[in-house]
Amino acid sequence: MKAKFLIPLLLFVVLVGFLAVGLNLDPHEVPSPLINKPAPAFEVPQLGQANKTFSPASMKGQVWVLNVWASWCVACREEHPVLVEIAKSGLVPLIGLNYKDKREDALAMLEKQGNPYLLSAFDANGRVGIDYGVYGVPETYVIDRAGVIRLKHIGPITPEILKQKIYPLVSELQKS
């Protein structure tokens, strides 16, 4: 008779244990299978100049940052001043990937808030985002000279993340 009550109690304790572990995980630290693998290749039109294209192959030999963003994304607007800081620093090229957006809305946002990007690629249908495993915007990738993804950050970049993670990694990669 006691065994009938012990099994549900044991299952409940195990479930609570899994829940406790899950609640302590940082959602921005989702492991990406792309870390230390070549960045997926693509070629899409540029946001500002639809007659020109962008491909990561054009960045080979440079350490660079790819920031996935959209004009409809509230968190992207929050992170925008940090991206402007990256651009002003001149430490690393910042490329935007405008994701599932309307070209005119994206251009209007950059016009209003300032354009921190060397250029923005235009991923209208989200195909490039799928290849990069984008969960949502914003997401940011640090890519090394060989075109290998070294960091994926989910969510807005804060000044702390910039100073503690991105700048040190970029400096280290630029030395090698």
mmCIF file of C-alpha atoms in Angstrom:
data_model
loop_
_atom_site.group_PDB
_atom_site.id
_atom_site.type_symbol
_atom_site.label_atom_id
_atom_site.label_comp_id
_atom_site.label_asym_id
_atom_site.label_seq_id
_atom_site.Cartn_x
_atom_site.Cartn_y
_atom_site.Cartn_z
ATOM 1 C CA MET A 1 0.000 0.000 0.000
ATOM 2 C CA LYS A 2 2.826 2.384 0.851
ATOM 3 C CA ALA A 3 4.468 1.725 -2.540
ATOM 4 C CA LYS A 4 1.451 3.235 -4.308
ATOM 5 C CA PHE A 5 2.112 6.556 -2.565
ATOM 6 C CA LEU A 6 5.908 6.385 -2.763
ATOM 7 C CA ILE A 7 6.102 6.178 -6.573
ATOM 8 C CA PRO A 8 4.082 9.385 -7.216
ATOM 9 C CA LEU A 9 5.976 11.145 -4.423
ATOM 10 C CA LEU A 10 9.315 10.066 -5.895
ATOM 11 C CA LEU A 11 8.250 11.227 -9.378
ATOM 12 C CA PHE A 12 7.148 14.573 -7.916
ATOM 13 C CA VAL A 13 10.520 15.059 -6.187
ATOM 14 C CA VAL A 14 12.389 14.263 -9.428
ATOM 15 C CA LEU A 15 10.189 16.692 -11.360
ATOM 16 C CA VAL A 16 10.804 19.454 -8.804
ATOM 17 C CA GLY A 17 14.541 18.754 -9.061
ATOM 18 C CA PHE A 18 14.496 19.183 -12.853
ATOM 19 C CA LEU A 19 12.476 22.368 -12.488
ATOM 20 C CA ALA A 20 14.927 23.787 -9.933
ATOM 21 C CA VAL A 21 17.891 23.085 -12.233
ATOM 22 C CA GLY A 22 16.078 24.619 -15.225
ATOM 23 C CA LEU A 23 15.224 27.797 -13.339
ATOM 24 C CA ASN A 24 18.898 28.352 -12.544
ATOM 25 C CA LEU A 25 19.992 28.249 -16.192
ATOM 26 C CA ASP A 26 20.683 31.494 -18.065
ATOM 27 C CA PRO A 27 18.539 31.619 -21.243
ATOM 28 C CA HIS A 28 21.225 33.740 -22.916
ATOM 29 C CA GLU A 29 23.682 30.864 -22.567
ATOM 30 C CA VAL A 30 21.962 28.434 -24.925
ATOM 31 C CA PRO A 31 24.759 26.288 -26.335
ATOM 32 C CA SER A 32 25.071 26.611 -30.076
ATOM 33 C CA PRO A 33 26.266 23.741 -32.248
ATOM 34 C CA LEU A 34 27.838 26.403 -34.492
ATOM 35 C CA ILE A 35 30.481 27.503 -31.962
ATOM 36 C CA ASN A 36 33.957 26.684 -33.319
ATOM 37 C CA LYS A 37 32.448 25.746 -36.689
ATOM 38 C CA PRO A 38 32.577 27.712 -39.948
ATOM 39 C CA ALA A 39 29.904 30.389 -40.220
ATOM 40 C CA PRO A 40 27.212 29.313 -42.686
ATOM 41 C CA ALA A 41 27.754 30.773 -46.130
ATOM 42 C CA PHE A 42 25.118 33.002 -47.695
ATOM 43 C CA GLU A 43 24.731 35.801 -50.179
ATOM 44 C CA VAL A 44 21.842 38.227 -49.792
ATOM 45 C CA PRO A 45 21.107 41.786 -50.873
ATOM 46 C CA GLN A 46 22.343 44.646 -48.742
ATOM 47 C CA LEU A 47 19.673 46.573 -46.868
ATOM 48 C CA GLY A 48 20.769 50.016 -48.006
ATOM 49 C CA GLN A 49 21.768 49.065 -51.547
ATOM 50 C CA ALA A 50 19.510 46.329 -52.902
ATOM 51 C CA ASN A 51 21.593 46.051 -56.084
ATOM 52 C CA LYS A 52 24.641 44.967 -54.013
ATOM 53 C CA THR A 53 25.029 41.750 -52.058
ATOM 54 C CA PHE A 54 26.850 40.677 -48.911
ATOM 55 C CA SER A 55 28.512 37.370 -48.182
ATOM 56 C CA PRO A 56 30.570 36.376 -45.118
ATOM 57 C CA ALA A 57 33.290 35.319 -47.557
ATOM 58 C CA SER A 58 34.008 39.019 -48.098
ATOM 59 C CA MET A 59 35.033 39.284 -44.413
ATOM 60 C CA LYS A 60 37.632 36.468 -44.523
ATOM 61 C CA GLY A 61 40.884 37.577 -42.951
ATOM 62 C CA GLN A 62 39.104 39.881 -40.479
ATOM 63 C CA VAL A 63 37.609 39.380 -37.057
ATOM 64 C CA TRP A 64 34.059 40.738 -37.250
ATOM 65 C CA VAL A 65 30.733 40.868 -35.445
ATOM 66 C CA LEU A 66 27.395 39.869 -36.992
ATOM 67 C CA ASN A 67 24.348 41.346 -35.253
ATOM 68 C CA VAL A 68 20.909 39.968 -36.165
ATOM 69 C CA TRP A 69 18.257 42.678 -35.718
ATOM 70 C CA ALA A 70 14.857 43.931 -36.852
ATOM 71 C CA SER A 71 12.972 47.219 -36.680
ATOM 72 C CA TRP A 72 9.997 45.482 -35.002
ATOM 73 C CA CYS A 73 12.224 44.173 -32.195
ATOM 74 C CA VAL A 74 11.956 46.136 -28.928
ATOM 75 C CA ALA A 75 15.126 44.562 -27.484
ATOM 76 C CA CYS A 76 17.025 45.588 -30.642
ATOM 77 C CA ARG A 77 16.137 49.209 -29.954
ATOM 78 C CA GLU A 78 17.371 48.807 -26.366
ATOM 79 C CA GLU A 79 20.712 47.406 -27.524
ATOM 80 C CA HIS A 80 21.159 49.998 -30.293
ATOM 81 C CA PRO A 81 23.237 52.486 -28.219
ATOM 82 C CA VAL A 82 25.695 49.683 -27.399
ATOM 83 C CA LEU A 83 26.030 48.909 -31.118
ATOM 84 C CA VAL A 84 26.695 52.583 -31.779
ATOM 85 C CA GLU A 85 29.470 52.363 -29.153
ATOM 86 C CA ILE A 86 30.985 49.368 -30.964
ATOM 87 C CA ALA A 87 30.952 51.308 -34.232
ATOM 88 C CA LYS A 88 32.530 54.399 -32.637
ATOM 89 C CA SER A 89 35.271 52.307 -31.020
ATOM 90 C CA GLY A 90 36.507 51.155 -34.429
ATOM 91 C CA LEU A 91 37.798 47.961 -32.789
ATOM 92 C CA VAL A 92 35.861 45.548 -34.963
ATOM 93 C CA PRO A 93 33.700 45.693 -38.089
ATOM 94 C CA LEU A 94 30.007 45.409 -37.212
ATOM 95 C CA ILE A 95 27.770 43.851 -39.853
ATOM 96 C CA GLY A 96 23.999 43.798 -39.424
ATOM 97 C CA LEU A 97 21.668 41.068 -40.567
ATOM 98 C CA ASN A 98 18.211 42.590 -40.854
ATOM 99 C CA TYR A 99 15.880 39.669 -40.115
ATOM 100 C CA LYS A 100 12.311 39.137 -41.389
ATOM 101 C CA ASP A 101 11.707 42.847 -41.733
ATOM 102 C CA LYS A 102 10.371 45.334 -44.243
ATOM 103 C CA ARG A 103 13.171 47.194 -45.965
ATOM 104 C CA GLU A 104 11.523 50.614 -45.544
ATOM 105 C CA ASP A 105 10.906 50.051 -41.798
ATOM 106 C CA ALA A 106 14.502 48.942 -41.214
ATOM 107 C CA LEU A 107 15.939 51.899 -43.124
ATOM 108 C CA ALA A 108 13.653 54.296 -41.217
ATOM 109 C CA MET A 109 14.859 52.917 -37.875
ATOM 110 C CA LEU A 110 18.511 53.327 -38.839
ATOM 111 C CA GLU A 111 17.798 56.834 -40.099
ATOM 112 C CA LYS A 112 16.136 57.770 -36.818
ATOM 113 C CA GLN A 113 18.490 56.045 -34.345
ATOM 114 C CA GLY A 114 21.749 56.123 -36.265
ATOM 115 C CA ASN A 115 23.381 53.398 -38.304
ATOM 116 C CA PRO A 116 26.144 51.577 -36.411
ATOM 117 C CA TYR A 117 26.672 48.980 -39.148
ATOM 118 C CA LEU A 118 29.386 48.918 -41.751
ATOM 119 C CA LEU A 119 26.518 47.453 -43.778
ATOM 120 C CA SER A 120 23.386 45.424 -43.163
ATOM 121 C CA ALA A 121 22.489 42.323 -45.094
ATOM 122 C CA PHE A 122 18.765 41.912 -45.785
ATOM 123 C CA ASP A 123 17.315 38.526 -44.757
ATOM 124 C CA ALA A 124 13.691 39.212 -45.721
ATOM 125 C CA ASN A 125 12.454 35.613 -45.515
ATOM 126 C CA GLY A 126 14.616 34.525 -42.557
ATOM 127 C CA ARG A 127 16.512 31.840 -44.472
ATOM 128 C CA VAL A 128 19.937 33.035 -43.282
ATOM 129 C CA GLY A 129 18.625 33.227 -39.723
ATOM 130 C CA ILE A 130 17.568 29.578 -39.928
ATOM 131 C CA ASP A 131 21.058 28.572 -41.077
ATOM 132 C CA TYR A 132 22.572 30.458 -38.112
ATOM 133 C CA GLY A 133 20.129 28.912 -35.635
ATOM 134 C CA VAL A 134 18.529 32.240 -34.731
ATOM 135 C CA TYR A 135 16.016 31.782 -31.906
ATOM 136 C CA GLY A 136 14.905 35.400 -31.945
ATOM 137 C CA VAL A 137 16.368 38.840 -32.293
ATOM 138 C CA PRO A 138 18.711 40.284 -31.313
ATOM 139 C CA GLU A 139 21.475 37.728 -31.565
ATOM 140 C CA THR A 140 25.149 38.494 -32.006
ATOM 141 C CA TYR A 141 28.024 36.397 -33.335
ATOM 142 C CA VAL A 142 31.783 36.986 -33.152
ATOM 143 C CA ILE A 143 33.476 35.471 -36.192
ATOM 144 C CA ASP A 144 37.245 35.002 -36.491
ATOM 145 C CA ARG A 145 39.639 35.596 -39.405
ATOM 146 C CA ALA A 146 39.045 32.101 -40.775
ATOM 147 C CA GLY A 147 35.261 32.566 -40.785
ATOM 148 C CA VAL A 148 34.681 30.438 -37.674
ATOM 149 C CA ILE A 149 31.994 31.408 -35.154
ATOM 150 C CA ARG A 150 33.636 31.929 -31.753
ATOM 151 C CA LEU A 151 30.730 33.402 -29.777
ATOM 152 C CA LYS A 152 26.963 33.480 -30.018
ATOM 153 C CA HIS A 153 25.096 35.845 -27.706
ATOM 154 C CA ILE A 154 21.314 35.619 -27.492
ATOM 155 C CA GLY A 155 19.482 38.778 -26.477
ATOM 156 C CA PRO A 156 20.570 42.392 -26.309
ATOM 157 C CA ILE A 157 24.218 43.231 -25.778
ATOM 158 C CA THR A 158 24.703 45.279 -22.633
ATOM 159 C CA PRO A 159 27.736 47.455 -21.838
ATOM 160 C CA GLU A 160 28.824 44.742 -19.363
ATOM 161 C CA ILE A 161 28.651 41.959 -21.954
ATOM 162 C CA LEU A 162 30.523 44.151 -24.402
ATOM 163 C CA LYS A 163 33.349 44.830 -21.929
ATOM 164 C CA GLN A 164 33.482 41.398 -20.283
ATOM 165 C CA LYS A 165 32.918 39.064 -23.260
ATOM 166 C CA ILE A 166 32.962 40.626 -26.696
ATOM 167 C CA TYR A 167 35.870 43.098 -26.540
ATOM 168 C CA PRO A 168 38.243 40.636 -24.795
ATOM 169 C CA LEU A 169 37.403 37.901 -27.299
ATOM 170 C CA VAL A 170 37.809 40.238 -30.270
ATOM 171 C CA SER A 171 41.192 41.437 -28.936
ATOM 172 C CA GLU A 172 42.372 37.864 -28.426
ATOM 173 C CA LEU A 173 41.252 36.821 -31.916
ATOM 174 C CA GLN A 174 42.873 39.840 -33.549
ATOM 175 C CA LYS A 175 46.240 38.902 -32.003
ATOM 176 C CA SER A 176 46.230 35.422 -33.491
#
